[in-house]
Amino acid sequence: MSEPSRTTPATLHDVAREAGVSLATASRSLNGSTRRVNEEYRQRVLDAAAKLNYTPNLSAQAVARGTTTTVALLVADIADPYFSSIAAGVVAEADAEHLIVTMAATERDPERELELVRQLRGQRPRVMILAGSRPTVDRTEGALADELAAYEASGGRVVLISRNELDFRTVLLENRGGAERLARELVGLGYRRFAVVTGGEGLRTAADRLEGFRAGLAAVGGRLDDADVVRSAFTRDGGYDGARRLIERGLDGIELVFATNDVMAVGALSAIRDAGLTPGRDLAIAGFDDIPTVQDVTPPLTTVRVPLEELGRRALRLALAEDADAGADADATAGETAHPRGGSVEAEVVLRASTPGIG
Amino acid sequence: MSEPSRTTPATLHDVAREAGVSLATASRSLNGSTRRVNEEYRQRVLDAAAKLNYTPNLSAQAVARGTTTTVALLVADIADPYFSSIAAGVVAEADAEHLIVTMAATERDPERELELVRQLRGQRPRVMILAGSRPTVDRTEGALADELAAYEASGGRVVLISRNELDFRTVLLENRGGAERLARELVGLGYRRFAVVTGGEGLRTAADRLEGFRAGLAAVGGRLDDADVVRSAFTRDGGYDGARRLIERGLDGIELVFATNDVMAVGALSAIRDAGLTPGRDLAIAGFDDIPTVQDVTPPLTTVRVPLEELGRRALRLALAEDADAGADADATAGETAHPRGGSVEAEVVLRASTPGIG
DNA sequence: CACACTCTGGTAAACGCTTTCCGACGCGCC
DNA sequence: GGCGCGTCGGAAAGCGTTTACCAGAGTGTG
């Protein structure tokens, strides 16, 4: 019991010695090797490992096996409910697969994103998941694509979430379709004049949602003037700011403002209220994503539900599934054959009190 | 240009060969070694590395150096704004220190937490941060403590966030004090009869907040009957449920309900509204944490502001700082000497419309 | 009873790095 | 001109694993 509190963790070597077997046997007993080992030895090893509180050194295993159990996840902002929900999904699924996830935040900066990808590549993660879209035009895009391609060439798997601008496995969000249906439903409720508060710099996701919304309105006779599309940061404060500007400028008949994501919508909601208007009555509002919050604000927000956590799970599954998929030496002249897309996660319009029926 | 798209990432060996130098020189050129290397060689190595798109294999470095650049973060639930904000702080700080953070979710299950700690230990992370308290009484606590102690003995650093029940470095949240001041302020506004909706199973954080609240009330003559403390899950739905039960049972003079965290408060808010009451007027409500959402609900929630992201940053800084701190061989007979605490992050009462002045 | 198998332990060679140690070289000094 | 010293490349020994390969034992067959 006078354990001298050794300062370095037990190594496999220690376990082997303690159990009186060779390194190889110890290794074989402790992990799922194809080789069988005598039950007695096995037990001895297990006991020794328990006694020494042995944990395999993952780095060493990675080096020896030439493969890690890591998945890297890149999001724009961890505190944003959109991303944290996705992350929760990724982590949950990873856990089920005994994978470990490392996370980094791009802070919506393409340069930073590129930098992080480079850095994360050093981990040799099994898969790399990039969530959150980047500007539609962006001068680092080529570099990012190259970096990711190099990563895939070396056996890694890239999955993009809701950003189809690069040619990799992607789980798509039905941004366009969801927004289009939302537009139709809103017109069905009697709304005619719309405004949009959306993310700045042409984020792909925002652009798709806007486009879908436009298309939906066009189909059923809703009106959205270009002047009534205001751009701002893709955040809560951006939403607040956008709505404020809209109101200050004069609503001039606008009945409903569509914020291209819920955190913006929530900000917009507060802006509306702060302007002395009653959201829902004086000015209706709708968002996109269905983050948990929107059920608890007043009025609850009409939005387009996206199964965010499922999005994350799906992304990881897609990355892993393809391992089987890759199968034969698809390596050869695959050439132009696009990567298997992950299909699209469907979005569902959820009408709530923020867009009461009118007329 | 007929690059045959090699399938394995460039290794240091490749770089050395390409540059026409030895492994040692290549290694020395690419990382901050103490040894100087001839500028010409250095440049050759750098060029070769760039040309081959070389990224050092972090696992191999870890094995060779005997130390990683990883920090492990354990939270209860990634999608919960409380934890995701803390995580954002940890990640931000880690990034500044060129550390990589790996994240896992305990899902509020002590067994799972213990399991994760064991698993994560395999990574040999430089520091391990545990956020979120666990039940005050819990039969796995001893095991957890042992596991963490073993980890520290092997050179790792444990930091606990807002859970002082174990003897490790800790960033404390001023739960008790904050709640106490909140109670005083509320009584100052004219409230006398209180109820509390709090987390079940005796979570430490929840318990401290309740205790502080009680103490504050006691000091200034507020009334909180034991029967008016309802327990539920420490989540949004738990808050909803708790408030609902309270209301169904009959308010009987209760003027204000204090939810021991904001996500519960938000749930409670909805419950109040769903019960046909007007929050703030018929029943006031206050929370704790000041998560972003509470400014956007109606009415905005009175709460106790906690700088969550700072909490995360602080935790990591504490872990790293102590490296210097540990200094001499504090190893010896430190014995009862408590770990250096990280001090307490202060909490500030924020009064909002959900608790208007009365009387 | 020799022989070909199948099993299963152990030995040692990887894996991709870092770092210690050695030795070559250039320089200043007495 | 010999010698001590400082500088800097390279060879090689690790780091903690896994795994290819070998060897010995047991088993069934002709």
mmCIF file of N, CA and C in Angstrom, chain A residues 5-10 53-60 62-63 68 77-79 84-85 87-88 91 95 98-105 107 112 116 118-124 147 150 153-155 236 266-267 269-270 273 293 295-298, chain B residues 6-10 53-60 62-63 68 77-79 84-85 87-88 91-92 95 98-105 112 116 118-124 147 150 153-155 236 266-267 269-270 273 293 295-298 331:
data_model
loop_
_atom_site.group_PDB
_atom_site.id
_atom_site.type_symbol
_atom_site.label_atom_id
_atom_site.label_comp_id
_atom_site.label_asym_id
_atom_site.label_seq_id
_atom_site.Cartn_x
_atom_site.Cartn_y
_atom_site.Cartn_z
ATOM 1 N N SER A 5 3.141 6.496 -5.644
ATOM 2 C CA SER A 5 2.475 7.378 -6.596
ATOM 3 C C SER A 5 3.348 7.651 -7.816
ATOM 4 N N ARG A 6 3.545 6.603 -8.571
ATOM 5 C CA ARG A 6 4.372 6.723 -9.768
ATOM 6 C C ARG A 6 3.833 7.855 -10.639
ATOM 7 N N THR A 7 4.701 8.474 -11.334
ATOM 8 C CA THR A 7 4.283 9.686 -11.995
ATOM 9 C C THR A 7 3.929 9.497 -13.460
ATOM 10 N N THR A 8 4.242 8.328 -13.996
ATOM 11 C CA THR A 8 3.887 8.145 -15.401
ATOM 12 C C THR A 8 2.882 7.017 -15.538
ATOM 13 N N PRO A 9 1.916 7.182 -16.432
ATOM 14 C CA PRO A 9 0.840 6.202 -16.561
ATOM 15 C C PRO A 9 1.405 4.835 -16.920
ATOM 16 N N ALA A 10 0.706 3.814 -16.513
ATOM 17 C CA ALA A 10 1.140 2.456 -16.826
ATOM 18 C C ALA A 10 1.182 2.260 -18.332
ATOM 19 N N ASN A 53 -4.400 0.133 -13.523
ATOM 20 C CA ASN A 53 -5.238 1.192 -14.065
ATOM 21 C C ASN A 53 -4.700 1.628 -15.429
ATOM 22 N N TYR A 54 -4.487 0.656 -16.247
ATOM 23 C CA TYR A 54 -3.908 0.901 -17.557
ATOM 24 C C TYR A 54 -4.918 1.451 -18.560
ATOM 25 N N THR A 55 -4.535 2.449 -19.273
ATOM 26 C CA THR A 55 -5.325 2.931 -20.406
ATOM 27 C C THR A 55 -4.405 3.003 -21.596
ATOM 28 N N PRO A 56 -4.770 2.393 -22.685
ATOM 29 C CA PRO A 56 -3.890 2.439 -23.854
ATOM 30 C C PRO A 56 -3.640 3.883 -24.296
ATOM 31 N N ASN A 57 -2.451 4.141 -24.663
ATOM 32 C CA ASN A 57 -2.092 5.461 -25.165
ATOM 33 C C ASN A 57 -2.595 5.592 -26.600
ATOM 34 N N LEU A 58 -3.628 6.407 -26.744
ATOM 35 C CA LEU A 58 -4.263 6.525 -28.047
ATOM 36 C C LEU A 58 -3.320 7.016 -29.140
ATOM 37 N N SER A 59 -2.421 7.888 -28.761
ATOM 38 C CA SER A 59 -1.485 8.402 -29.765
ATOM 39 C C SER A 59 -0.606 7.279 -30.278
ATOM 40 N N ALA A 60 -0.126 6.479 -29.357
ATOM 41 C CA ALA A 60 0.743 5.375 -29.752
ATOM 42 C C ALA A 60 -0.029 4.392 -30.624
ATOM 43 N N ALA A 62 -2.476 5.097 -32.479
ATOM 44 C CA ALA A 62 -2.691 5.745 -33.771
ATOM 45 C C ALA A 62 -1.454 5.586 -34.646
ATOM 46 N N VAL A 63 -0.297 5.811 -34.049
ATOM 47 C CA VAL A 63 0.939 5.701 -34.814
ATOM 48 C C VAL A 63 1.129 4.270 -35.301
ATOM 49 N N THR A 68 -6.485 6.775 -36.751
ATOM 50 C CA THR A 68 -6.946 7.301 -35.472
ATOM 51 C C THR A 68 -8.423 6.995 -35.244
ATOM 52 N N ASP A 77 -19.518 28.863 -34.908
ATOM 53 C CA ASP A 77 -19.599 29.436 -33.569
ATOM 54 C C ASP A 77 -20.255 28.424 -32.642
ATOM 55 N N ILE A 78 -19.503 27.987 -31.680
ATOM 56 C CA ILE A 78 -19.989 26.923 -30.814
ATOM 57 C C ILE A 78 -21.188 27.332 -29.975
ATOM 58 N N ALA A 79 -21.255 28.589 -29.613
ATOM 59 C CA ALA A 79 -22.335 29.022 -28.738
ATOM 60 C C ALA A 79 -23.641 29.232 -29.503
ATOM 61 N N SER A 84 -24.429 24.333 -32.124
ATOM 62 C CA SER A 84 -24.261 23.464 -30.962
ATOM 63 C C SER A 84 -25.200 22.268 -31.059
ATOM 64 N N SER A 85 -26.343 22.457 -31.696
ATOM 65 C CA SER A 85 -27.239 21.312 -31.870
ATOM 66 C C SER A 85 -26.623 20.311 -32.839
ATOM 67 N N ALA A 87 -23.512 19.951 -33.413
ATOM 68 C CA ALA A 87 -22.375 19.359 -32.713
ATOM 69 C C ALA A 87 -22.846 18.259 -31.769
ATOM 70 N N ALA A 88 -23.949 18.513 -31.091
ATOM 71 C CA ALA A 88 -24.470 17.508 -30.173
ATOM 72 C C ALA A 88 -24.765 16.220 -30.937
ATOM 73 N N VAL A 91 -21.441 14.506 -31.868
ATOM 74 C CA VAL A 91 -20.825 13.894 -30.693
ATOM 75 C C VAL A 91 -21.581 12.631 -30.269
ATOM 76 N N ASP A 95 -19.910 9.025 -30.334
ATOM 77 C CA ASP A 95 -19.816 8.246 -29.117
ATOM 78 C C ASP A 95 -20.270 6.811 -29.362
ATOM 79 N N HIS A 98 -17.633 4.869 -30.832
ATOM 80 C CA HIS A 98 -16.376 4.939 -30.086
ATOM 81 C C HIS A 98 -15.352 5.834 -30.738
ATOM 82 N N LEU A 99 -15.845 6.898 -31.273
ATOM 83 C CA LEU A 99 -14.945 7.886 -31.854
ATOM 84 C C LEU A 99 -14.897 9.101 -30.934
ATOM 85 N N ILE A 100 -13.824 9.824 -31.046
ATOM 86 C CA ILE A 100 -13.653 11.000 -30.220
ATOM 87 C C ILE A 100 -13.726 12.224 -31.116
ATOM 88 N N VAL A 101 -14.442 13.244 -30.688
ATOM 89 C CA VAL A 101 -14.527 14.391 -31.586
ATOM 90 C C VAL A 101 -13.778 15.597 -31.048
ATOM 91 N N THR A 102 -13.045 16.204 -31.935
ATOM 92 C CA THR A 102 -12.347 17.426 -31.583
ATOM 93 C C THR A 102 -13.015 18.558 -32.341
ATOM 94 N N MET A 103 -13.131 19.651 -31.665
ATOM 95 C CA MET A 103 -13.949 20.724 -32.182
ATOM 96 C C MET A 103 -13.175 22.014 -32.312
ATOM 97 N N ALA A 104 -13.478 22.770 -33.332
ATOM 98 C CA ALA A 104 -12.855 24.077 -33.477
ATOM 99 C C ALA A 104 -13.862 25.045 -34.063
ATOM 100 N N ALA A 105 -13.643 26.309 -33.827
ATOM 101 C CA ALA A 105 -14.577 27.330 -34.288
ATOM 102 C C ALA A 105 -13.918 28.232 -35.317
ATOM 103 N N GLU A 107 -15.233 30.929 -36.467
ATOM 104 C CA GLU A 107 -15.671 32.310 -36.280
ATOM 105 C C GLU A 107 -16.043 32.996 -37.581
ATOM 106 N N ARG A 112 -9.405 31.673 -41.409
ATOM 107 C CA ARG A 112 -9.273 30.889 -40.201
ATOM 108 C C ARG A 112 -9.696 29.451 -40.444
ATOM 109 N N LEU A 116 -7.435 26.268 -39.817
ATOM 110 C CA LEU A 116 -7.840 25.195 -38.916
ATOM 111 C C LEU A 116 -7.818 23.846 -39.610
ATOM 112 N N ARG A 118 -5.911 22.924 -41.947
ATOM 113 C CA ARG A 118 -4.504 22.532 -42.031
ATOM 114 C C ARG A 118 -4.039 21.954 -40.703
ATOM 115 N N GLN A 119 -4.340 22.698 -39.680
ATOM 116 C CA GLN A 119 -3.898 22.274 -38.358
ATOM 117 C C GLN A 119 -4.526 20.947 -37.951
ATOM 118 N N LEU A 120 -5.815 20.857 -38.165
ATOM 119 C CA LEU A 120 -6.526 19.653 -37.773
ATOM 120 C C LEU A 120 -6.051 18.440 -38.572
ATOM 121 N N ARG A 121 -5.609 18.686 -39.767
ATOM 122 C CA ARG A 121 -5.137 17.603 -40.594
ATOM 123 C C ARG A 121 -4.008 16.842 -39.903
ATOM 124 N N GLY A 122 -3.263 17.573 -39.109
ATOM 125 C CA GLY A 122 -2.162 16.952 -38.388
ATOM 126 C C GLY A 122 -2.615 15.845 -37.448
ATOM 127 N N GLN A 123 -3.856 15.921 -37.059
ATOM 128 C CA GLN A 123 -4.399 14.884 -36.184
ATOM 129 C C GLN A 123 -4.666 13.604 -36.930
ATOM 130 N N ARG A 124 -4.672 13.701 -38.243
ATOM 131 C CA ARG A 124 -5.044 12.559 -39.086
ATOM 132 C C ARG A 124 -6.393 12.006 -38.661
ATOM 133 N N GLU A 147 -6.916 21.621 -50.019
ATOM 134 C CA GLU A 147 -6.530 21.057 -48.732
ATOM 135 C C GLU A 147 -7.396 19.844 -48.401
ATOM 136 N N ALA A 150 -6.630 16.903 -50.632
ATOM 137 C CA ALA A 150 -5.400 16.232 -50.213
ATOM 138 C C ALA A 150 -5.702 15.344 -49.016
ATOM 139 N N ALA A 153 -7.462 12.332 -50.193
ATOM 140 C CA ALA A 153 -6.545 11.463 -50.931
ATOM 141 C C ALA A 153 -5.738 10.605 -49.961
ATOM 142 N N SER A 154 -5.537 11.140 -48.778
ATOM 143 C CA SER A 154 -4.753 10.372 -47.818
ATOM 144 C C SER A 154 -5.650 9.522 -46.934
ATOM 145 N N GLY A 155 -6.868 9.303 -47.357
ATOM 146 C CA GLY A 155 -7.708 8.360 -46.655
ATOM 147 C C GLY A 155 -8.735 8.947 -45.716
ATOM 148 N N ARG A 236 -27.794 36.846 -33.917
ATOM 149 C CA ARG A 236 -28.911 37.456 -33.214
ATOM 150 C C ARG A 236 -28.862 38.968 -33.379
ATOM 151 N N VAL A 266 -35.067 35.830 -33.868
ATOM 152 C CA VAL A 266 -35.238 36.176 -32.462
ATOM 153 C C VAL A 266 -34.756 37.610 -32.212
ATOM 154 N N GLY A 267 -33.647 37.950 -32.816
ATOM 155 C CA GLY A 267 -33.158 39.324 -32.694
ATOM 156 C C GLY A 267 -34.165 40.292 -33.297
ATOM 157 N N LEU A 269 -37.268 39.915 -33.641
ATOM 158 C CA LEU A 269 -38.440 39.978 -32.763
ATOM 159 C C LEU A 269 -38.252 41.054 -31.698
ATOM 160 N N SER A 270 -37.095 41.033 -31.101
ATOM 161 C CA SER A 270 -36.837 42.030 -30.061
ATOM 162 C C SER A 270 -36.801 43.432 -30.651
ATOM 163 N N ARG A 273 -40.297 44.613 -31.143
ATOM 164 C CA ARG A 273 -40.904 44.999 -29.870
ATOM 165 C C ARG A 273 -40.306 46.308 -29.361
ATOM 166 N N THR A 293 -35.230 27.703 -28.700
ATOM 167 C CA THR A 293 -35.689 28.995 -28.198
ATOM 168 C C THR A 293 -36.997 29.490 -28.777
ATOM 169 N N GLN A 295 -39.701 28.450 -29.453
ATOM 170 C CA GLN A 295 -40.986 28.062 -28.894
ATOM 171 C C GLN A 295 -41.295 28.848 -27.628
ATOM 172 N N ASP A 296 -40.277 29.424 -27.083
ATOM 173 C CA ASP A 296 -40.463 30.097 -25.802
ATOM 174 C C ASP A 296 -40.510 31.611 -25.893
ATOM 175 N N VAL A 297 -40.284 32.136 -27.060
ATOM 176 C CA VAL A 297 -40.415 33.577 -27.190
ATOM 177 C C VAL A 297 -41.884 33.883 -27.427
ATOM 178 N N THR A 298 -42.210 35.152 -27.343
ATOM 179 C CA THR A 298 -43.595 35.556 -27.517
ATOM 180 C C THR A 298 -43.700 36.545 -28.659
ATOM 181 N N ARG B 6 -0.354 10.228 -54.604
ATOM 182 C CA ARG B 6 0.038 9.273 -53.577
ATOM 183 C C ARG B 6 -1.030 9.222 -52.493
ATOM 184 N N THR B 7 -1.145 8.119 -51.876
ATOM 185 C CA THR B 7 -2.277 7.941 -50.995
ATOM 186 C C THR B 7 -1.963 8.165 -49.526
ATOM 187 N N THR B 8 -0.688 8.279 -49.218
ATOM 188 C CA THR B 8 -0.386 8.517 -47.812
ATOM 189 C C THR B 8 0.274 9.872 -47.634
ATOM 190 N N PRO B 9 -0.061 10.539 -46.544
ATOM 191 C CA PRO B 9 0.437 11.895 -46.325
ATOM 192 C C PRO B 9 1.966 11.905 -46.267
ATOM 193 N N ALA B 10 2.524 13.006 -46.654
ATOM 194 C CA ALA B 10 3.979 13.127 -46.610
ATOM 195 C C ALA B 10 4.466 12.978 -45.178
ATOM 196 N N ASN B 53 3.343 19.523 -49.036
ATOM 197 C CA ASN B 53 2.160 19.774 -48.221
ATOM 198 C C ASN B 53 2.227 18.931 -46.940
ATOM 199 N N TYR B 54 3.344 19.042 -46.318
ATOM 200 C CA TYR B 54 3.591 18.247 -45.117
ATOM 201 C C TYR B 54 2.893 18.814 -43.884
ATOM 202 N N THR B 55 2.274 17.960 -43.136
ATOM 203 C CA THR B 55 1.753 18.340 -41.812
ATOM 204 C C THR B 55 2.269 17.314 -40.829
ATOM 205 N N PRO B 56 2.888 17.761 -39.774
ATOM 206 C CA PRO B 56 3.410 16.811 -38.803
ATOM 207 C C PRO B 56 2.291 15.946 -38.245
ATOM 208 N N ASN B 57 2.572 14.702 -38.071
ATOM 209 C CA ASN B 57 1.611 13.785 -37.489
ATOM 210 C C ASN B 57 1.578 13.996 -35.976
ATOM 211 N N LEU B 58 0.476 14.589 -35.538
ATOM 212 C CA LEU B 58 0.369 14.949 -34.130
ATOM 213 C C LEU B 58 0.504 13.751 -33.197
ATOM 214 N N SER B 59 -0.025 12.634 -33.621
ATOM 215 C CA SER B 59 0.066 11.453 -32.767
ATOM 216 C C SER B 59 1.520 11.052 -32.585
ATOM 217 N N ALA B 60 2.239 11.059 -33.680
ATOM 218 C CA ALA B 60 3.640 10.676 -33.606
ATOM 219 C C ALA B 60 4.405 11.660 -32.723
ATOM 220 N N ALA B 62 3.216 13.354 -30.350
ATOM 221 C CA ALA B 62 2.803 13.117 -28.970
ATOM 222 C C ALA B 62 3.582 11.942 -28.385
ATOM 223 N N VAL B 63 3.686 10.899 -29.160
ATOM 224 C CA VAL B 63 4.404 9.725 -28.682
ATOM 225 C C VAL B 63 5.875 10.067 -28.435
ATOM 226 N N THR B 68 0.968 15.747 -25.195
ATOM 227 C CA THR B 68 0.079 16.113 -26.289
ATOM 228 C C THR B 68 -0.252 17.595 -26.269
ATOM 229 N N ASP B 77 -24.337 18.542 -21.622
ATOM 230 C CA ASP B 77 -25.148 18.554 -22.832
ATOM 231 C C ASP B 77 -24.672 19.677 -23.738
ATOM 232 N N ILE B 78 -24.175 19.304 -24.878
ATOM 233 C CA ILE B 78 -23.580 20.298 -25.762
ATOM 234 C C ILE B 78 -24.571 21.304 -26.295
ATOM 235 N N ALA B 79 -25.798 20.876 -26.464
ATOM 236 C CA ALA B 79 -26.780 21.778 -27.043
ATOM 237 C C ALA B 79 -27.338 22.770 -26.021
ATOM 238 N N SER B 84 -22.721 25.210 -23.951
ATOM 239 C CA SER B 84 -22.101 25.554 -25.224
ATOM 240 C C SER B 84 -21.365 26.884 -25.096
ATOM 241 N N SER B 85 -21.852 27.755 -24.228
ATOM 242 C CA SER B 85 -21.138 29.015 -24.030
ATOM 243 C C SER B 85 -19.806 28.758 -23.332
ATOM 244 N N ALA B 87 -18.160 26.034 -23.443
ATOM 245 C CA ALA B 87 -17.321 25.353 -24.429
ATOM 246 C C ALA B 87 -16.698 26.351 -25.387
ATOM 247 N N ALA B 88 -17.490 27.321 -25.790
ATOM 248 C CA ALA B 88 -16.961 28.326 -26.711
ATOM 249 C C ALA B 88 -15.770 29.028 -26.077
ATOM 250 N N VAL B 91 -12.743 26.643 -26.042
ATOM 251 C CA VAL B 91 -12.189 26.495 -27.381
ATOM 252 C C VAL B 91 -11.429 27.752 -27.802
ATOM 253 N N ALA B 92 -11.986 28.896 -27.496
ATOM 254 C CA ALA B 92 -11.329 30.138 -27.878
ATOM 255 C C ALA B 92 -9.965 30.243 -27.202
ATOM 256 N N ASP B 95 -7.506 27.738 -28.540
ATOM 257 C CA ASP B 95 -7.006 28.133 -29.834
ATOM 258 C C ASP B 95 -5.841 29.103 -29.683
ATOM 259 N N HIS B 98 -2.784 27.348 -29.010
ATOM 260 C CA HIS B 98 -2.494 26.290 -29.988
ATOM 261 C C HIS B 98 -2.778 24.897 -29.445
ATOM 262 N N LEU B 99 -3.834 24.813 -28.695
ATOM 263 C CA LEU B 99 -4.244 23.507 -28.205
ATOM 264 C C LEU B 99 -5.512 23.096 -28.938
ATOM 265 N N ILE B 100 -5.731 21.817 -28.929
ATOM 266 C CA ILE B 100 -6.879 21.269 -29.624
ATOM 267 C C ILE B 100 -7.834 20.722 -28.585
ATOM 268 N N VAL B 101 -9.110 21.010 -28.716
ATOM 269 C CA VAL B 101 -10.008 20.503 -27.690
ATOM 270 C C VAL B 101 -10.909 19.400 -28.203
ATOM 271 N N THR B 102 -11.004 18.375 -27.412
ATOM 272 C CA THR B 102 -11.903 17.285 -27.735
ATOM 273 C C THR B 102 -13.030 17.320 -26.722
ATOM 274 N N MET B 103 -14.203 17.046 -27.208
ATOM 275 C CA MET B 103 -15.383 17.271 -26.413
ATOM 276 C C MET B 103 -16.216 16.010 -26.275
ATOM 277 N N ALA B 104 -16.817 15.852 -25.127
ATOM 278 C CA ALA B 104 -17.721 14.725 -24.940
ATOM 279 C C ALA B 104 -18.874 15.160 -24.057
ATOM 280 N N ALA B 105 -19.970 14.461 -24.161
ATOM 281 C CA ALA B 105 -21.164 14.823 -23.402
ATOM 282 C C ALA B 105 -21.513 13.717 -22.411
ATOM 283 N N ARG B 112 -21.675 7.471 -16.918
ATOM 284 C CA ARG B 112 -21.154 7.826 -18.222
ATOM 285 C C ARG B 112 -19.979 8.781 -18.081
ATOM 286 N N LEU B 116 -16.364 8.158 -19.523
ATOM 287 C CA LEU B 116 -15.727 9.076 -20.465
ATOM 288 C C LEU B 116 -14.371 9.525 -19.973
ATOM 289 N N ARG B 118 -12.354 7.901 -18.183
ATOM 290 C CA ARG B 118 -11.428 6.791 -18.423
ATOM 291 C C ARG B 118 -10.996 6.775 -19.886
ATOM 292 N N GLN B 119 -11.981 6.869 -20.719
ATOM 293 C CA GLN B 119 -11.686 6.805 -22.141
ATOM 294 C C GLN B 119 -10.804 7.973 -22.583
ATOM 295 N N LEU B 120 -11.184 9.143 -22.151
ATOM 296 C CA LEU B 120 -10.448 10.335 -22.536
ATOM 297 C C LEU B 120 -9.021 10.311 -22.007
ATOM 298 N N ARG B 121 -8.825 9.651 -20.899
ATOM 299 C CA ARG B 121 -7.494 9.569 -20.336
ATOM 300 C C ARG B 121 -6.517 8.960 -21.332
ATOM 301 N N GLY B 122 -7.047 8.099 -22.159
ATOM 302 C CA GLY B 122 -6.217 7.444 -23.160
ATOM 303 C C GLY B 122 -5.570 8.432 -24.117
ATOM 304 N N GLN B 123 -6.195 9.560 -24.251
ATOM 305 C CA GLN B 123 -5.642 10.591 -25.121
ATOM 306 C C GLN B 123 -4.437 11.256 -24.503
ATOM 307 N N ARG B 124 -4.258 11.068 -23.214
ATOM 308 C CA ARG B 124 -3.225 11.767 -22.464
ATOM 309 C C ARG B 124 -3.343 13.283 -22.691
ATOM 310 N N GLU B 147 -9.987 8.341 -10.314
ATOM 311 C CA GLU B 147 -9.588 8.392 -11.715
ATOM 312 C C GLU B 147 -8.892 9.726 -12.021
ATOM 313 N N ALA B 150 -5.514 9.975 -10.376
ATOM 314 C CA ALA B 150 -4.517 9.198 -11.113
ATOM 315 C C ALA B 150 -4.063 9.993 -12.328
ATOM 316 N N ALA B 153 -1.782 12.658 -11.223
ATOM 317 C CA ALA B 153 -0.503 12.101 -10.789
ATOM 318 C C ALA B 153 0.383 11.848 -12.006
ATOM 319 N N SER B 154 -0.247 11.596 -13.130
ATOM 320 C CA SER B 154 0.551 11.324 -14.318
ATOM 321 C C SER B 154 0.806 12.591 -15.120
ATOM 322 N N GLY B 155 0.612 13.722 -14.494
ATOM 323 C CA GLY B 155 1.015 14.961 -15.140
ATOM 324 C C GLY B 155 -0.097 15.762 -15.777
ATOM 325 N N ARG B 236 -34.931 22.719 -19.871
ATOM 326 C CA ARG B 236 -36.062 23.553 -20.259
ATOM 327 C C ARG B 236 -37.365 22.850 -19.912
ATOM 328 N N VAL B 266 -36.894 29.675 -18.611
ATOM 329 C CA VAL B 266 -37.557 29.855 -19.895
ATOM 330 C C VAL B 266 -38.700 28.856 -20.053
ATOM 331 N N GLY B 267 -38.441 27.641 -19.629
ATOM 332 C CA GLY B 267 -39.511 26.649 -19.668
ATOM 333 C C GLY B 267 -40.660 27.062 -18.756
ATOM 334 N N LEU B 269 -41.481 29.952 -17.852
ATOM 335 C CA LEU B 269 -42.162 31.085 -18.476
ATOM 336 C C LEU B 269 -43.268 30.594 -19.404
ATOM 337 N N SER B 270 -42.917 29.651 -20.214
ATOM 338 C CA SER B 270 -43.911 29.125 -21.149
ATOM 339 C C SER B 270 -45.043 28.431 -20.409
ATOM 340 N N ARG B 273 -47.387 31.006 -19.078
ATOM 341 C CA ARG B 273 -48.225 31.544 -20.142
ATOM 342 C C ARG B 273 -49.270 30.520 -20.587
ATOM 343 N N THR B 293 -30.680 33.904 -24.655
ATOM 344 C CA THR B 293 -32.118 33.839 -24.893
ATOM 345 C C THR B 293 -32.967 34.724 -24.002
ATOM 346 N N GLN B 295 -32.958 37.514 -22.936
ATOM 347 C CA GLN B 295 -33.223 38.898 -23.273
ATOM 348 C C GLN B 295 -34.302 38.991 -24.331
ATOM 349 N N ASP B 296 -34.523 37.901 -25.008
ATOM 350 C CA ASP B 296 -35.443 37.947 -26.134
ATOM 351 C C ASP B 296 -36.808 37.335 -25.848
ATOM 352 N N VAL B 297 -36.953 36.763 -24.662
ATOM 353 C CA VAL B 297 -38.286 36.267 -24.333
ATOM 354 C C VAL B 297 -39.087 37.424 -23.777
ATOM 355 N N THR B 298 -40.388 37.186 -23.606
ATOM 356 C CA THR B 298 -41.254 38.239 -23.116
ATOM 357 C C THR B 298 -41.961 37.782 -21.861
ATOM 358 N N ASP B 331 5.298 17.876 -5.285
ATOM 359 C CA ASP B 331 4.888 16.483 -5.292
ATOM 360 C C ASP B 331 4.917 15.873 -3.895
#
